[in-house]
Each structure stands twice: as C-alpha cells, then as structure tokens.
Coordinates of C-alpha atoms in Angstrom, one line a residue:
M1 CA 14.9 -57.5 -2.3
P2 CA 16.3 -57.4 1.2
K3 CA 18.7 -54.7 0.0
K4 CA 15.7 -52.6 -1.2
R5 CA 14.0 -53.0 2.1
C6 CA 17.1 -51.9 3.9
V7 CA 17.4 -48.7 1.8
L8 CA 13.7 -48.0 2.3
G9 CA 14.1 -48.6 6.0
M10 CA 17.0 -46.2 6.2
L11 CA 15.0 -43.5 4.4
L12 CA 12.1 -44.0 6.7
S13 CA 14.4 -43.7 9.7
L14 CA 15.9 -40.4 8.4
A15 CA 12.4 -39.1 7.8
L16 CA 11.4 -39.9 11.4
L17 CA 14.5 -38.2 12.7
A18 CA 14.1 -35.1 10.6
P19 CA 12.5 -32.0 12.3
W20 CA 8.7 -31.9 11.7
G21 CA 9.1 -28.4 10.2
A22 CA 11.5 -29.6 7.5
L23 CA 9.0 -32.2 6.3
R24 CA 6.5 -29.5 5.6
A25 CA 9.0 -26.8 4.5
S26 CA 7.2 -23.8 3.0
P27 CA 8.8 -21.7 0.1
G28 CA 10.9 -18.9 1.5
V29 CA 11.2 -20.4 4.9
T30 CA 14.4 -22.0 6.2
D31 CA 15.8 -22.6 9.7
S32 CA 17.5 -19.1 9.6
E33 CA 15.3 -16.8 7.4
I34 CA 12.0 -15.8 5.9
V35 CA 12.0 -14.3 2.4
I36 CA 9.5 -11.6 1.6
G37 CA 9.3 -10.0 -1.9
Q38 CA 8.3 -6.6 -3.0
S39 CA 7.9 -5.2 -6.5
L40 CA 7.4 -1.5 -6.9
G41 CA 8.3 1.5 -9.1
L42 CA 11.8 2.5 -8.1
T43 CA 11.9 4.3 -11.5
G44 CA 8.9 5.7 -13.5
P45 CA 6.1 8.0 -12.4
L46 CA 5.9 6.7 -8.8
A47 CA 9.6 6.8 -8.2
A48 CA 9.3 9.7 -5.7
M49 CA 7.2 7.5 -3.4
A50 CA 9.4 4.3 -3.6
P51 CA 12.3 5.4 -1.3
E52 CA 10.0 5.8 1.6
L53 CA 8.4 2.3 1.1
V54 CA 11.8 0.6 0.7
N55 CA 13.7 2.5 3.4
I56 CA 11.1 2.4 6.1
T57 CA 10.4 -1.3 5.6
K58 CA 14.2 -2.0 5.6
T59 CA 14.7 0.1 8.8
Y60 CA 12.0 -1.6 10.7
I61 CA 13.0 -5.1 9.6
D62 CA 16.7 -4.4 10.4
G63 CA 15.5 -3.6 13.9
V64 CA 13.5 -6.8 14.2
N65 CA 16.5 -8.8 12.8
A66 CA 18.9 -7.2 15.3
Q67 CA 16.7 -8.5 18.1
G68 CA 16.9 -12.1 16.8
G69 CA 14.2 -11.9 14.1
V70 CA 11.0 -13.8 14.4
H71 CA 11.3 -17.2 16.1
G72 CA 15.0 -17.2 15.4
R73 CA 14.6 -16.4 11.7
R74 CA 15.8 -13.2 10.0
I75 CA 13.5 -11.6 7.6
R76 CA 15.1 -11.0 4.1
M77 CA 13.4 -8.5 1.7
V78 CA 13.8 -9.1 -2.0
T79 CA 13.1 -5.8 -3.8
E80 CA 12.5 -5.4 -7.6
D81 CA 11.9 -2.4 -9.7
D82 CA 8.9 -2.8 -12.0
G83 CA 8.9 0.9 -13.2
Y84 CA 5.1 1.0 -12.5
K85 CA 4.6 -1.2 -15.6
P86 CA 2.2 -4.2 -15.1
E87 CA 4.1 -6.4 -17.6
N88 CA 7.3 -5.9 -15.5
S89 CA 5.4 -6.7 -12.3
V90 CA 4.2 -10.0 -13.8
R91 CA 7.8 -10.9 -14.9
L92 CA 9.5 -9.9 -11.7
V93 CA 6.9 -11.5 -9.3
G94 CA 7.1 -14.6 -11.4
K95 CA 10.8 -14.5 -10.9
M96 CA 10.5 -14.0 -7.2
I97 CA 8.2 -17.0 -6.8
A98 CA 10.1 -19.3 -9.1
Q99 CA 13.7 -18.4 -8.3
D100 CA 13.8 -16.4 -5.0
H101 CA 11.1 -18.8 -3.6
V102 CA 9.5 -15.9 -1.6
F103 CA 7.2 -16.9 1.2
A104 CA 4.9 -13.9 0.8
L105 CA 4.7 -10.5 -1.0
A106 CA 4.3 -7.1 0.5
N107 CA 4.1 -3.4 -0.6
L108 CA 3.2 -4.1 -4.2
T109 CA 2.2 -0.7 -5.8
G110 CA -0.2 0.1 -8.6
T111 CA -3.7 -1.0 -9.2
A112 CA -3.0 -2.5 -12.7
N113 CA 0.3 -4.0 -11.4
V114 CA -1.3 -5.8 -8.6
G115 CA -4.2 -6.9 -10.7
A116 CA -1.8 -8.4 -13.3
V117 CA 0.0 -10.5 -10.7
L118 CA -3.0 -11.9 -8.9
P119 CA -3.3 -15.0 -11.1
L120 CA 0.4 -15.8 -10.4
L121 CA -0.3 -15.8 -6.7
A122 CA -3.5 -17.8 -7.0
K123 CA -2.0 -20.6 -9.1
E124 CA 0.6 -21.5 -6.4
N125 CA -0.4 -24.3 -4.0
P126 CA -1.0 -23.0 -1.4
P127 CA -1.4 -19.4 -2.8
V128 CA 1.3 -16.8 -2.1
P129 CA 0.0 -14.3 0.6
L130 CA -0.1 -10.7 -0.4
I131 CA 0.2 -8.2 2.5
S132 CA -0.6 -4.5 2.5
P133 CA -0.6 -3.7 -1.3
F134 CA -0.4 0.1 -1.9
T135 CA -3.7 0.3 -3.7
G136 CA -7.2 1.0 -2.6
A137 CA -8.8 -0.6 -5.6
D138 CA -12.0 -2.6 -5.3
L139 CA -10.5 -5.5 -7.4
L140 CA -8.6 -6.6 -4.2
R141 CA -11.7 -6.0 -2.0
E142 CA -14.9 -7.0 -3.8
P143 CA -15.2 -9.9 -3.3
P144 CA -12.4 -10.5 -0.7
I145 CA -9.5 -12.6 -1.9
N146 CA -8.5 -15.2 0.8
H147 CA -4.7 -14.7 0.6
V148 CA -4.8 -10.9 0.1
F149 CA -4.9 -8.7 3.1
N150 CA -5.5 -4.9 2.7
V151 CA -4.4 -2.7 5.5
R152 CA -5.3 0.8 4.0
A153 CA -8.7 2.1 3.4
S154 CA -10.1 1.8 -0.2
Y155 CA -10.1 4.5 -2.8
G156 CA -13.8 4.5 -2.5
D157 CA -13.5 5.3 1.2
E158 CA -11.1 8.2 0.4
V159 CA -13.2 9.7 -2.4
E160 CA -16.3 9.3 -0.3
K161 CA -14.6 11.4 2.4
L162 CA -13.7 14.1 -0.1
V163 CA -17.2 14.3 -1.6
Q164 CA -18.8 14.3 1.8
H165 CA -16.6 17.2 2.9
L166 CA -17.1 19.2 -0.2
T167 CA -20.9 18.7 -0.4
T168 CA -21.3 19.5 3.3
L169 CA -19.5 22.9 2.5
G170 CA -22.0 23.4 -0.3
V171 CA -19.5 22.9 -3.1
Q172 CA -21.3 21.3 -6.1
R173 CA -19.1 22.2 -9.1
I174 CA -16.8 19.1 -8.4
S175 CA -14.6 17.9 -11.2
V176 CA -12.2 14.8 -11.3
L177 CA -8.8 14.5 -12.9
W178 CA -8.1 10.8 -13.2
M179 CA -4.9 8.9 -14.2
N180 CA -5.6 6.9 -17.3
N181 CA -5.1 3.4 -15.8
G182 CA -6.9 1.1 -13.4
F183 CA -6.2 3.3 -10.4
G184 CA -7.7 6.4 -12.0
K185 CA -10.7 4.6 -13.4
D186 CA -11.4 3.0 -10.0
G187 CA -11.3 6.4 -8.3
L188 CA -13.5 8.1 -11.0
A189 CA -16.1 5.4 -10.5
G190 CA -16.0 6.0 -6.8
A191 CA -16.5 9.7 -7.2
R192 CA -19.5 9.2 -9.4
K193 CA -21.0 6.8 -7.0
S194 CA -20.5 9.2 -4.1
M195 CA -22.0 12.1 -6.1
E196 CA -25.0 10.1 -7.3
K197 CA -25.7 9.0 -3.8
R198 CA -26.3 12.6 -3.0
G199 CA -28.4 13.2 -6.1
L200 CA -25.6 15.1 -7.9
N201 CA -23.4 14.6 -10.9
L202 CA -19.8 15.3 -11.5
H203 CA -19.3 18.8 -13.0
S204 CA -16.6 17.5 -15.5
D205 CA -13.7 15.0 -15.7
A206 CA -10.5 14.5 -17.7
P207 CA -7.9 11.8 -17.9
I208 CA -4.1 12.3 -17.7
Q209 CA -1.5 9.8 -18.9
V210 CA 0.8 8.3 -16.5
D211 CA 3.8 10.0 -18.1
S212 CA 1.9 13.4 -17.9
S213 CA 2.4 13.8 -21.7
D214 CA -1.2 15.2 -22.1
V215 CA -1.1 17.5 -19.0
Q216 CA -1.9 20.7 -21.1
Q217 CA -5.0 18.9 -22.6
A218 CA -6.2 17.9 -19.2
V219 CA -5.8 21.5 -17.9
Q220 CA -7.7 22.9 -20.9
I221 CA -10.6 20.5 -20.6
L222 CA -11.1 21.1 -16.8
S223 CA -10.3 24.8 -16.7
A224 CA -12.9 25.5 -19.5
T225 CA -15.6 24.2 -17.1
E226 CA -14.5 26.5 -14.3
P227 CA -14.9 24.0 -11.4
D228 CA -14.8 25.0 -7.8
A229 CA -13.0 21.9 -6.7
I230 CA -10.9 19.2 -8.5
I231 CA -10.5 15.8 -7.0
M232 CA -7.3 14.3 -8.3
I233 CA -7.1 10.5 -8.7
T234 CA -3.4 10.7 -9.5
A235 CA -0.1 9.9 -8.0
G236 CA 3.5 11.0 -8.3
A237 CA 4.7 13.0 -11.3
P238 CA 1.2 13.6 -12.9
T239 CA -0.1 15.2 -9.7
V240 CA 2.8 17.8 -9.6
A241 CA 2.7 18.5 -13.4
F242 CA -1.1 19.1 -13.4
I243 CA -1.2 21.4 -10.3
K244 CA 1.6 23.5 -11.6
A245 CA 0.2 23.8 -15.1
Y246 CA -3.3 24.5 -13.9
R247 CA -2.1 27.2 -11.5
K248 CA -0.7 29.1 -14.4
V249 CA -4.1 29.2 -16.1
S250 CA -6.4 29.7 -13.1
R251 CA -6.2 29.9 -9.4
A252 CA -9.9 29.6 -8.8
A253 CA -10.2 25.8 -8.2
R254 CA -9.0 24.1 -5.0
F255 CA -7.2 20.7 -5.3
Y256 CA -8.2 17.6 -3.4
T257 CA -5.9 14.5 -3.7
T258 CA -5.8 11.0 -2.4
S259 CA -3.3 9.6 0.1
V260 CA -0.9 8.2 -2.5
M261 CA 0.5 11.6 -3.4
G262 CA 1.4 12.3 0.3
S263 CA 5.2 11.6 0.0
Q264 CA 7.7 14.2 1.1
S265 CA 9.4 14.3 -2.3
T266 CA 6.0 15.0 -4.0
I267 CA 5.3 17.8 -1.6
Q268 CA 8.7 19.3 -2.1
A269 CA 8.3 19.1 -5.9
L270 CA 5.1 21.1 -5.7
G271 CA 6.8 23.9 -3.7
S272 CA 4.5 27.0 -3.2
D273 CA 2.0 25.6 -5.6
G274 CA 1.2 22.9 -3.1
I275 CA -0.1 25.3 -0.4
G276 CA -3.8 24.8 0.2
V277 CA -3.9 21.3 -1.4
V278 CA -6.1 19.0 0.6
V279 CA -4.8 15.4 0.9
T280 CA -6.6 12.4 2.4
S281 CA -4.7 10.3 4.8
V282 CA -5.3 6.6 5.6
V283 CA -3.1 6.7 8.7
P284 CA -3.0 9.0 11.7
F285 CA -1.1 12.3 11.7
P286 CA 2.7 11.3 11.6
W287 CA 3.7 14.3 13.7
S288 CA 1.2 13.5 16.4
Q289 CA 2.5 13.7 20.0
S290 CA -0.4 11.7 21.4
M291 CA -0.5 8.7 19.0
P292 CA 1.9 5.9 20.2
V293 CA 2.6 4.5 16.7
A294 CA 3.5 8.0 15.3
R295 CA 5.9 8.5 18.1
E296 CA 7.4 5.1 17.6
Y297 CA 7.7 5.7 13.9
R298 CA 9.5 9.0 14.4
E299 CA 11.9 7.4 17.0
V300 CA 12.9 4.7 14.6
L301 CA 13.6 7.3 12.0
K302 CA 15.6 9.4 14.4
K303 CA 17.8 6.4 15.3
A304 CA 18.4 5.7 11.6
G305 CA 19.2 9.4 10.8
M306 CA 16.1 9.7 8.7
E307 CA 14.0 12.1 10.9
A308 CA 13.7 14.6 8.0
T309 CA 11.7 12.1 6.0
V310 CA 8.6 11.9 8.2
S311 CA 5.5 11.5 6.0
F312 CA 2.1 9.8 5.8
I313 CA 3.4 7.3 3.2
G314 CA 6.3 6.6 5.6
L315 CA 3.9 6.0 8.6
E316 CA 1.7 3.7 6.5
T317 CA 4.7 1.7 5.4
F318 CA 5.8 1.5 9.1
I319 CA 2.4 0.2 10.2
N320 CA 2.3 -2.3 7.3
A321 CA 5.7 -3.7 8.5
K322 CA 4.5 -3.9 12.1
V323 CA 1.4 -5.9 11.0
M324 CA 3.5 -8.3 8.8
V325 CA 6.0 -9.0 11.6
E326 CA 3.2 -9.4 14.2
C327 CA 1.5 -11.9 11.9
L328 CA 4.8 -13.9 11.4
R329 CA 5.1 -14.1 15.2
R330 CA 1.5 -15.3 15.7
A331 CA 2.0 -17.9 12.9
G332 CA 4.6 -19.6 15.2
R333 CA 7.8 -21.5 14.5
D334 CA 6.1 -24.0 12.2
L335 CA 5.6 -21.4 9.5
T336 CA 3.5 -22.2 6.5
R337 CA 1.3 -20.1 4.2
P338 CA -2.0 -21.5 5.6
R339 CA -0.7 -20.8 9.2
F340 CA 0.2 -17.3 8.2
I341 CA -3.3 -16.7 6.8
Q342 CA -4.8 -18.0 10.0
A343 CA -2.6 -15.7 12.0
M344 CA -3.7 -12.8 9.9
E345 CA -7.3 -13.7 10.6
S346 CA -6.5 -13.7 14.3
M347 CA -5.6 -10.0 14.2
Q348 CA -9.1 -8.8 15.2
R349 CA -9.1 -5.2 16.6
F350 CA -5.3 -5.3 16.8
D351 CA -3.9 -2.1 18.3
V352 CA -0.8 -1.0 16.4
G353 CA -0.3 1.8 18.8
G354 CA -3.5 3.9 18.8
F355 CA -4.4 2.7 15.3
E356 CA -6.6 -0.3 14.9
V357 CA -6.3 -3.1 12.3
D358 CA -9.2 -5.4 12.2
F359 CA -9.2 -8.6 10.2
G360 CA -11.0 -11.9 10.8
K361 CA -12.5 -15.0 9.3
G362 CA -13.2 -13.9 5.7
A363 CA -12.4 -10.2 6.5
R364 CA -9.6 -8.8 4.4
Q365 CA -10.0 -5.1 4.9
G366 CA -8.0 -4.1 8.0
S367 CA -8.9 -0.4 8.2
R368 CA -11.4 2.2 6.8
F369 CA -9.7 5.2 8.5
V370 CA -9.6 8.3 6.4
D371 CA -8.8 11.8 7.5
L372 CA -8.1 15.1 5.7
T373 CA -5.0 17.2 5.9
I374 CA -3.9 20.4 4.2
I375 CA -0.5 21.4 2.9
G376 CA 0.7 24.6 4.5
A377 CA 3.6 26.9 4.0
G378 CA 7.0 25.2 3.8
G379 CA 5.4 21.9 2.7
K380 CA 4.1 21.2 6.2
F381 CA 0.8 19.4 6.8
T382 CA -1.9 20.9 9.0
R383 CA -5.2 19.4 10.1

C-alpha cells in the first residue's frame, strides 16, 4: 500500500511540474508545430485550380515560418489529392484526423466533397475547425455551423449579382448551365430564386457532367432555346469544354460564370474563346494598385518567382491564409480548438488590407463581397 501511494505521489508531482499546455494538448499541436490539413482535387476536373491553392498557401506559410511561426510554432500543411471525388475526401480527411492528427482543415474544395466530410468533423470532441472552404454552398451557411468559417461570399450572392446585372440591362432570356453535382444544383436553385424575386423565370437550363462527357448534349439543349445570356454554374474543365463547343454552334449568347473558374490556367485554356466572358469575383481586383492586400499578394509572389500567376483564385487563397494565421495568433500560445473558434469570433470587421472579414458570435460568413470582371484580349481581366 505505501508503495502504491508513493507511485501515485510521483505521478501527481510530474503532472504538477508539466506545462499547463501539455496537460490539455490539442490534436495537431505540439511545442514546435501546428498541423493543418487540406484535401483538394490535384487531379480531376478541378486540377487546373489546385496549384494556386497549394502554392499560394505554401508560399505564405513559408514566410510566416521563416519569421518564427506563430507563438514559436511552425505551421505544417498536410495536403491530399481527392480528385474531386467525395468518397476520396471522406477517406483522406478521416486519415488526416486519425493518423496525421490535424488541428484544423482549410481549403477543402467541392460542395459535395465538403458536405460528405462534415459528419467526420462534427463527431470529434471538440469538432475539427474548417476554415475557408472553397465552396459557396448554402449547406455550410444555412444554418451556420459552429466550427465552419466561410470567408468567401456564397453562390447565392454571386448568382444574385449576375441576375441583378443582367435584368438591369434588360436581358430576360437568361439560361443556366449547371454542373450535375451539389455545386451546380445549389447554383441553379439560387438562379431560380433570384429570377423569381423579380417576377421572372429562367429561359432554359441544362446539366453537364463533371467529366464533360455530355457537353454536346448540353450545347444542343441550350442553343436550341437561343438565350441571350448563359449563367454557368461550373468549374474547371466543363467550363472550358462548354464555351468552346458552344462558340462553334452560336456566338449569339454571352457567358457569365462564377468565381471558381477564375484561375489563370482556365483562362489560358479558353484562349480567344474566353474574350468577353464575365466572371464574378469574391475578392478585390488582384492587379489593383490601391488595394493594400493586392499589392502585398503580388509582392509575395514576386519574391517567390511566381509573379506570372496572379489571379483571383490566388488572391482569395492568400486572404484565406492571412485570416487563418491571424486567428492562430489571436488564439494564443495555449492553442486548443475551442480557443481557435473564440479567436475567429473575435475577428469582427477585420481589415485584411482594404478587404474586410467580419465574423462574430454565431456569425460564420466572413464576406459577401461580389464584383464583376470581364476577360479581355490576352486573357487579361478588366473591370
């Protein structure tokens, strides 16, 4: 009995001597690092968009780490390729939680993909925070999810901007091309809602598969109705395939797309067929001389030898990385998931450099900023 008391006494003494943070260690947090996971389509239909997400995040994080990290901890990104397939996202996110012990997740892409992993995040105790997913779907917004923080405006906000613009110009023959998945269906519903709000109906609509296998069928359906404008709720390869195929049949309609197609590789793939395409943006103009965050973004790219890759997707990724790092700083040295969520809630009207992110108690939508841009000659955007 005395021996057992002695052992218990020693264990108690060691516990009292241990750092307080060690007693409450959070997954993915050690004395030297913070582990953040990201699952996205490095291959598949959104592969053109992925390099900007990965490279910009890495470049910004490398800069933070070179300055000593956050409260003495380096940030380590664990990146997995889900090929834009929800079942892969579930498997890989499960692996990152169970084996990599990530503290939080960031930059997850795809409406169906993110929707599929939400139960995995919620069943952890405490739940795994998800920062700045690359989807504007309502399933992450209505109702708000406590551990999910959306920086970008919603698809509903983007489509509303497009419908408002077109109807203000008097355009009423508005059709929608929608990707046949959760992303496309969400955008289609938003377009119908925006039109009905104005006492109008969609002129026509057509789905397109993620692999573009039915692009000719989609072109046939929509071109037969002779629309004046086609709002495209698509991303990556289907966007390029449809515009090129439609241009061969008719040049009467004008194309309007959401922000997720605004990567440099997509613009380059469109070539001359991209001229005149209107694209929504959920961040300021990346080439702006007056916007501090745009200048900072371009300077970071220049130092990394990546100045040729300036894009809206890149600036959005840069802003997301800045928001995440600022939150880690605000959470303090004693970093836990609940403290991280509290720190995100403290970011009310946070100025990222001329671009405002506004969270708060129960508020999980950081921005509703939407602007319109046009692709000009040489793949350059104009406003």
